[in-house]
mmCIF file of C-alpha atoms in Angstrom:
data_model
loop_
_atom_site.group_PDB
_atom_site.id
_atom_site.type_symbol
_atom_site.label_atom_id
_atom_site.label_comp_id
_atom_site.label_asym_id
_atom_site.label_seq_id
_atom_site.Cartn_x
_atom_site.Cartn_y
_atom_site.Cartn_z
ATOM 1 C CA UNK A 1 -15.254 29.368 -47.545
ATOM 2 C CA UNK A 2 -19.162 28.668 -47.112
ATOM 3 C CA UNK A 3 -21.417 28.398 -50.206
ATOM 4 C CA UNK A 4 -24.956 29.078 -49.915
ATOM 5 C CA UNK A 5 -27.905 27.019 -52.121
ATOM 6 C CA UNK A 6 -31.395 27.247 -52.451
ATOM 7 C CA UNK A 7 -32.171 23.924 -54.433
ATOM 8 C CA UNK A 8 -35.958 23.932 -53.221
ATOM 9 C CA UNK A 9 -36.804 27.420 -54.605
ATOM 10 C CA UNK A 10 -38.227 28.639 -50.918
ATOM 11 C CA UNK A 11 -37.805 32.112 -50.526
ATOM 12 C CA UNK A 12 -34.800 33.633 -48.687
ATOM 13 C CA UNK A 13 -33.158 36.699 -49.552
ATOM 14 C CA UNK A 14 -30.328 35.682 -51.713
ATOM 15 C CA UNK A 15 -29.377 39.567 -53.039
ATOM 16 C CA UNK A 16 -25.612 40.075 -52.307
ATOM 17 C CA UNK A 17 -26.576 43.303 -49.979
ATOM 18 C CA UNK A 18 -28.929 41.014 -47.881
ATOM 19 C CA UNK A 19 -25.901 38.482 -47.297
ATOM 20 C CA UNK A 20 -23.599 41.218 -46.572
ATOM 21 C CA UNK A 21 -26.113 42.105 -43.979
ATOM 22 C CA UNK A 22 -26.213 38.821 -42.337
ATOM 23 C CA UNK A 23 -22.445 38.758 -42.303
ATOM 24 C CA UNK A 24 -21.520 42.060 -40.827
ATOM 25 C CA UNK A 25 -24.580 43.266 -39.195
ATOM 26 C CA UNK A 26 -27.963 44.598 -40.089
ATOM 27 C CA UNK A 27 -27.699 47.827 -42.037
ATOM 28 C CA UNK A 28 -27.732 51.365 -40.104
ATOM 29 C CA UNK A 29 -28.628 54.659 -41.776
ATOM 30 C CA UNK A 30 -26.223 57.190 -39.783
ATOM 31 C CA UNK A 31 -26.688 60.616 -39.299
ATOM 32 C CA UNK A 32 -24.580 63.758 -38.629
ATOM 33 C CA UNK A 33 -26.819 66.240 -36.730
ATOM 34 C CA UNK A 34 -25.627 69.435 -37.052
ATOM 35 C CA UNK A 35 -26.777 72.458 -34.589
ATOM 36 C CA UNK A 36 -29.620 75.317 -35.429
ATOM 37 C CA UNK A 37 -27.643 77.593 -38.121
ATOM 38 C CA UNK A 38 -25.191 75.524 -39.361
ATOM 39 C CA UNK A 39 -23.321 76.209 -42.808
ATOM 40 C CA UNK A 40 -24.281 73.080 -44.037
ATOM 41 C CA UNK A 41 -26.618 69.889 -43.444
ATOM 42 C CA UNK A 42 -24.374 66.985 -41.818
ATOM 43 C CA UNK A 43 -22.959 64.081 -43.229
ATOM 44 C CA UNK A 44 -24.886 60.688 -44.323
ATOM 45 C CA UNK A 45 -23.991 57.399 -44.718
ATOM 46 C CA UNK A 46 -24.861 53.752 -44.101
ATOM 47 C CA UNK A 47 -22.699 51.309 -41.808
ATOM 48 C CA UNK A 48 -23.020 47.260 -40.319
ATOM 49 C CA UNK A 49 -24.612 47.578 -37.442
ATOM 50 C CA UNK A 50 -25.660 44.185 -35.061
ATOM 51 C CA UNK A 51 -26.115 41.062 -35.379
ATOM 52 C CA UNK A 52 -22.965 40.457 -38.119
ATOM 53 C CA UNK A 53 -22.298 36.668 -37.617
ATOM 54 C CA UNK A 54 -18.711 36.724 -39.846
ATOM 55 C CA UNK A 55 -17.733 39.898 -37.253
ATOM 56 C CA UNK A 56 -19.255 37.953 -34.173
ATOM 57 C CA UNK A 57 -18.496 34.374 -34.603
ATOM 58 C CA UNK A 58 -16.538 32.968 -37.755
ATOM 59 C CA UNK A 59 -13.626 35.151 -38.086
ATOM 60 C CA UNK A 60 -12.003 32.528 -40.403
ATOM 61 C CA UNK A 61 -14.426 32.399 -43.170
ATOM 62 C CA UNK A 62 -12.613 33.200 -46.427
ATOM 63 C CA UNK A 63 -15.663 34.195 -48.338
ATOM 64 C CA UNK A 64 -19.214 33.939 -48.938
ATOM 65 C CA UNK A 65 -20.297 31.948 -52.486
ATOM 66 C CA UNK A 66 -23.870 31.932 -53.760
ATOM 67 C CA UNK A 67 -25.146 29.499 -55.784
ATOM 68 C CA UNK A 68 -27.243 31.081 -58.686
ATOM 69 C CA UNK A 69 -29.785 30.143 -61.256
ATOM 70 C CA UNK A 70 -30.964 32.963 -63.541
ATOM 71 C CA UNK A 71 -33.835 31.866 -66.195
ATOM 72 C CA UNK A 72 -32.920 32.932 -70.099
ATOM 73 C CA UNK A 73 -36.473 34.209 -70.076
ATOM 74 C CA UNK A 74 -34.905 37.271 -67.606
ATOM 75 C CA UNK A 75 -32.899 39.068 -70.291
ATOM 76 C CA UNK A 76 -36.495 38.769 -72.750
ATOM 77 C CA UNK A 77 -38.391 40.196 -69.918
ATOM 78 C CA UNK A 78 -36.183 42.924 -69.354
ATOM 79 C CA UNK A 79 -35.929 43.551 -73.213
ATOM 80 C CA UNK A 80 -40.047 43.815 -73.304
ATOM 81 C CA UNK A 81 -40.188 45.771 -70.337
ATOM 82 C CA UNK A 82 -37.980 48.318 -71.446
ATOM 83 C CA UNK A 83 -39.175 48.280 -74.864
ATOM 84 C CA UNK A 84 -42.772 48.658 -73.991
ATOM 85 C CA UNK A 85 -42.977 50.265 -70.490
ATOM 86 C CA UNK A 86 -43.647 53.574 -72.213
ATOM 87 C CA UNK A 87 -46.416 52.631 -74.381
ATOM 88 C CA UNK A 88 -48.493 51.485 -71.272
ATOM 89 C CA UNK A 89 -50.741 54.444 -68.387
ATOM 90 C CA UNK A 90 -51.617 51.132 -66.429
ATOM 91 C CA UNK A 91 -49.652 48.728 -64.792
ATOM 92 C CA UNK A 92 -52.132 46.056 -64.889
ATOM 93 C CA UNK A 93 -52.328 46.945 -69.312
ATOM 94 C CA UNK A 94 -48.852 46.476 -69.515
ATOM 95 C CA UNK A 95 -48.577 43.112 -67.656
ATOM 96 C CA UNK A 96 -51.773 41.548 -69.657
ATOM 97 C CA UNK A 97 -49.669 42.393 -72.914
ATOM 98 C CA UNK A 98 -46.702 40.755 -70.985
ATOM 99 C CA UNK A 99 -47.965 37.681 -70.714
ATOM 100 C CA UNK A 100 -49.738 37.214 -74.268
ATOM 101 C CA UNK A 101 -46.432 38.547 -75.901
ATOM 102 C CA UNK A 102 -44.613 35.660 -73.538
ATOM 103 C CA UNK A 103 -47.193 33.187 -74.902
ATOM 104 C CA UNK A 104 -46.595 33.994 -78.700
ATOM 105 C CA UNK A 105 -43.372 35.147 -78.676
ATOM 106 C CA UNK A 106 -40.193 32.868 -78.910
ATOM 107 C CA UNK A 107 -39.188 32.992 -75.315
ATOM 108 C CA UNK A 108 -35.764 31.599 -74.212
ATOM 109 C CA UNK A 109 -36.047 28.354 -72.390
ATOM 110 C CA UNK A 110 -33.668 27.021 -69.474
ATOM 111 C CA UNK A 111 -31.250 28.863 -67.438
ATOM 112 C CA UNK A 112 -27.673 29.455 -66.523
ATOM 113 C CA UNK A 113 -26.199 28.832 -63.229
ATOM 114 C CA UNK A 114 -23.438 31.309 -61.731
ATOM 115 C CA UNK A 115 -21.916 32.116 -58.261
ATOM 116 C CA UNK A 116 -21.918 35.602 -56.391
ATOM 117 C CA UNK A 117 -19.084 35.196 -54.382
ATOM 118 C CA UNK A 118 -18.441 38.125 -51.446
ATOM 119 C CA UNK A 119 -15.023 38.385 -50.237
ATOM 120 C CA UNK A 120 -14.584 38.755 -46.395
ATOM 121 C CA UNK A 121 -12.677 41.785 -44.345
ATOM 122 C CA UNK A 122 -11.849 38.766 -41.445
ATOM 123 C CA UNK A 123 -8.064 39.384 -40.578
ATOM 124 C CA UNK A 124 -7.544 35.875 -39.382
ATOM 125 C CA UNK A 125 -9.163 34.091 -43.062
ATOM 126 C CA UNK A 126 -7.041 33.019 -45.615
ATOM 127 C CA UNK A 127 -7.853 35.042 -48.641
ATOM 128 C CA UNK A 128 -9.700 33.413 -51.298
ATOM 129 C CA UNK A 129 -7.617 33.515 -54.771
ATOM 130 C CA UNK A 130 -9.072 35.943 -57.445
ATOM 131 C CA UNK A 131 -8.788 33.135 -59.720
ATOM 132 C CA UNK A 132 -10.468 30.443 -58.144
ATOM 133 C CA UNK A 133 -14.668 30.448 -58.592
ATOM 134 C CA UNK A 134 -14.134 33.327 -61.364
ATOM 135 C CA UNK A 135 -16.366 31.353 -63.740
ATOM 136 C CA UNK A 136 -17.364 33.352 -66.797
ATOM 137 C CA UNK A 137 -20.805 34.393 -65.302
ATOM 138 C CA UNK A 138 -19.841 34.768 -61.598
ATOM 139 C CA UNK A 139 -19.922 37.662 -59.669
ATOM 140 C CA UNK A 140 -17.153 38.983 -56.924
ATOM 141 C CA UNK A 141 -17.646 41.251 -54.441
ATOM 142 C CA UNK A 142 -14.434 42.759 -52.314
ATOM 143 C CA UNK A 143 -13.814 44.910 -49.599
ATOM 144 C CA UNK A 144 -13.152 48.677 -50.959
ATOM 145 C CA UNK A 145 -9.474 49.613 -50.240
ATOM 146 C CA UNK A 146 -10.568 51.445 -47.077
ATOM 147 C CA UNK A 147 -12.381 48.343 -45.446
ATOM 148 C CA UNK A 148 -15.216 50.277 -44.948
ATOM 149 C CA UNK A 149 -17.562 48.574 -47.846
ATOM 150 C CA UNK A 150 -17.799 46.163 -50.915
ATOM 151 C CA UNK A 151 -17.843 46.937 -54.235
ATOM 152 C CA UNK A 152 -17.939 44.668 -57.760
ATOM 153 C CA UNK A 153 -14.830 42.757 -58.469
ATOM 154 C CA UNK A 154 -15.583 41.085 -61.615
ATOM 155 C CA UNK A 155 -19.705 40.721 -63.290
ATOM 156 C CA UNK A 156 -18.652 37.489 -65.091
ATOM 157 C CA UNK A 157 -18.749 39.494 -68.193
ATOM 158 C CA UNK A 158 -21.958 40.821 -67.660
ATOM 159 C CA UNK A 159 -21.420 44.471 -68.534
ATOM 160 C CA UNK A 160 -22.109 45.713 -64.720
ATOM 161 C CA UNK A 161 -18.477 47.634 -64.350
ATOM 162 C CA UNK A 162 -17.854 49.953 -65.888
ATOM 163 C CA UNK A 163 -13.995 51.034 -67.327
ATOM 164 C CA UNK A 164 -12.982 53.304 -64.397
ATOM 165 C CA UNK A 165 -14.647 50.689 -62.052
#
């Protein structure tokens, strides 16, 4: 397994879809052209495309884990935001009475740190126990049963799944 930090804060793409990229290849947008007059339009979808380095070079990887730090203060934000986004014609109006509400308000201090953790489809990796980095926070991604994509494990209890999924 191979866990990914970012202790300095620099900015690299640490979104789950962006590290799926960079292990199976950069995302294509695939087309089904269908001929003048057909019934119907053709099919979309998106697949990995090049430069994958799990499907090119380390077959034995078990999974991908990524070290997380989200702030308290992002759960007040959101909570403003969708509270207030309504009440606002211009952006620029709505982020001035952002930032006095965060300066008068009581906003949550610290943060919480959690792991995304993205299964691998490699045939020759040992497969990474569903029970081991399943904190209560953590994400966990996982091949859908037809190999052909990832979807949401387990959202660490953070109401992302729903019942069915």
């Amino acid at each position: 397994m191979m866990t990914l930090a970012n202790p300095m804060n620099c900015p690299i793409p640490f979104e789950e879809s962006s590290v799926i990229a960079a292990m199976y290849g950069d995302i294509d947008a695939v087309f089904e052209i269908t001929g003048p007059g057909a019934e119907h339009e053709g099919a979309f979808w998106l697949q990995a495309g090049r430069n994958g380095k799990l499907t090119s070079d380390h077959h034995y990887i078990s999974a991908i884990a990524l070290l997380r730090e989200r702030p308290h203060s992002a759960a007040w934000a959101k909570a403003w935001f969708d509270a207030n986004r309504r009440r606002f014609d211009q952006a620029q109006d709505m982020i001035a009475a952002y930032l006095e509400a965060a300066e008068t308000q009581n906003v949550p201090q610290g943060s919480e740190v959690f792991l995304s953790v993205i299964e691998t489809i490699g045939e020759e990796a040992v497969p990474l126990p569903r029970d081991l980095l399943d904190g209560p926070l953590d994400l966990r991604y996982g091949p859908t049963l037809d190999g052909a994509g990832f979807t949401l494990l387990s959202d660490g209890g953070q109401g992302l799944l729903t019942e069915s999924g």
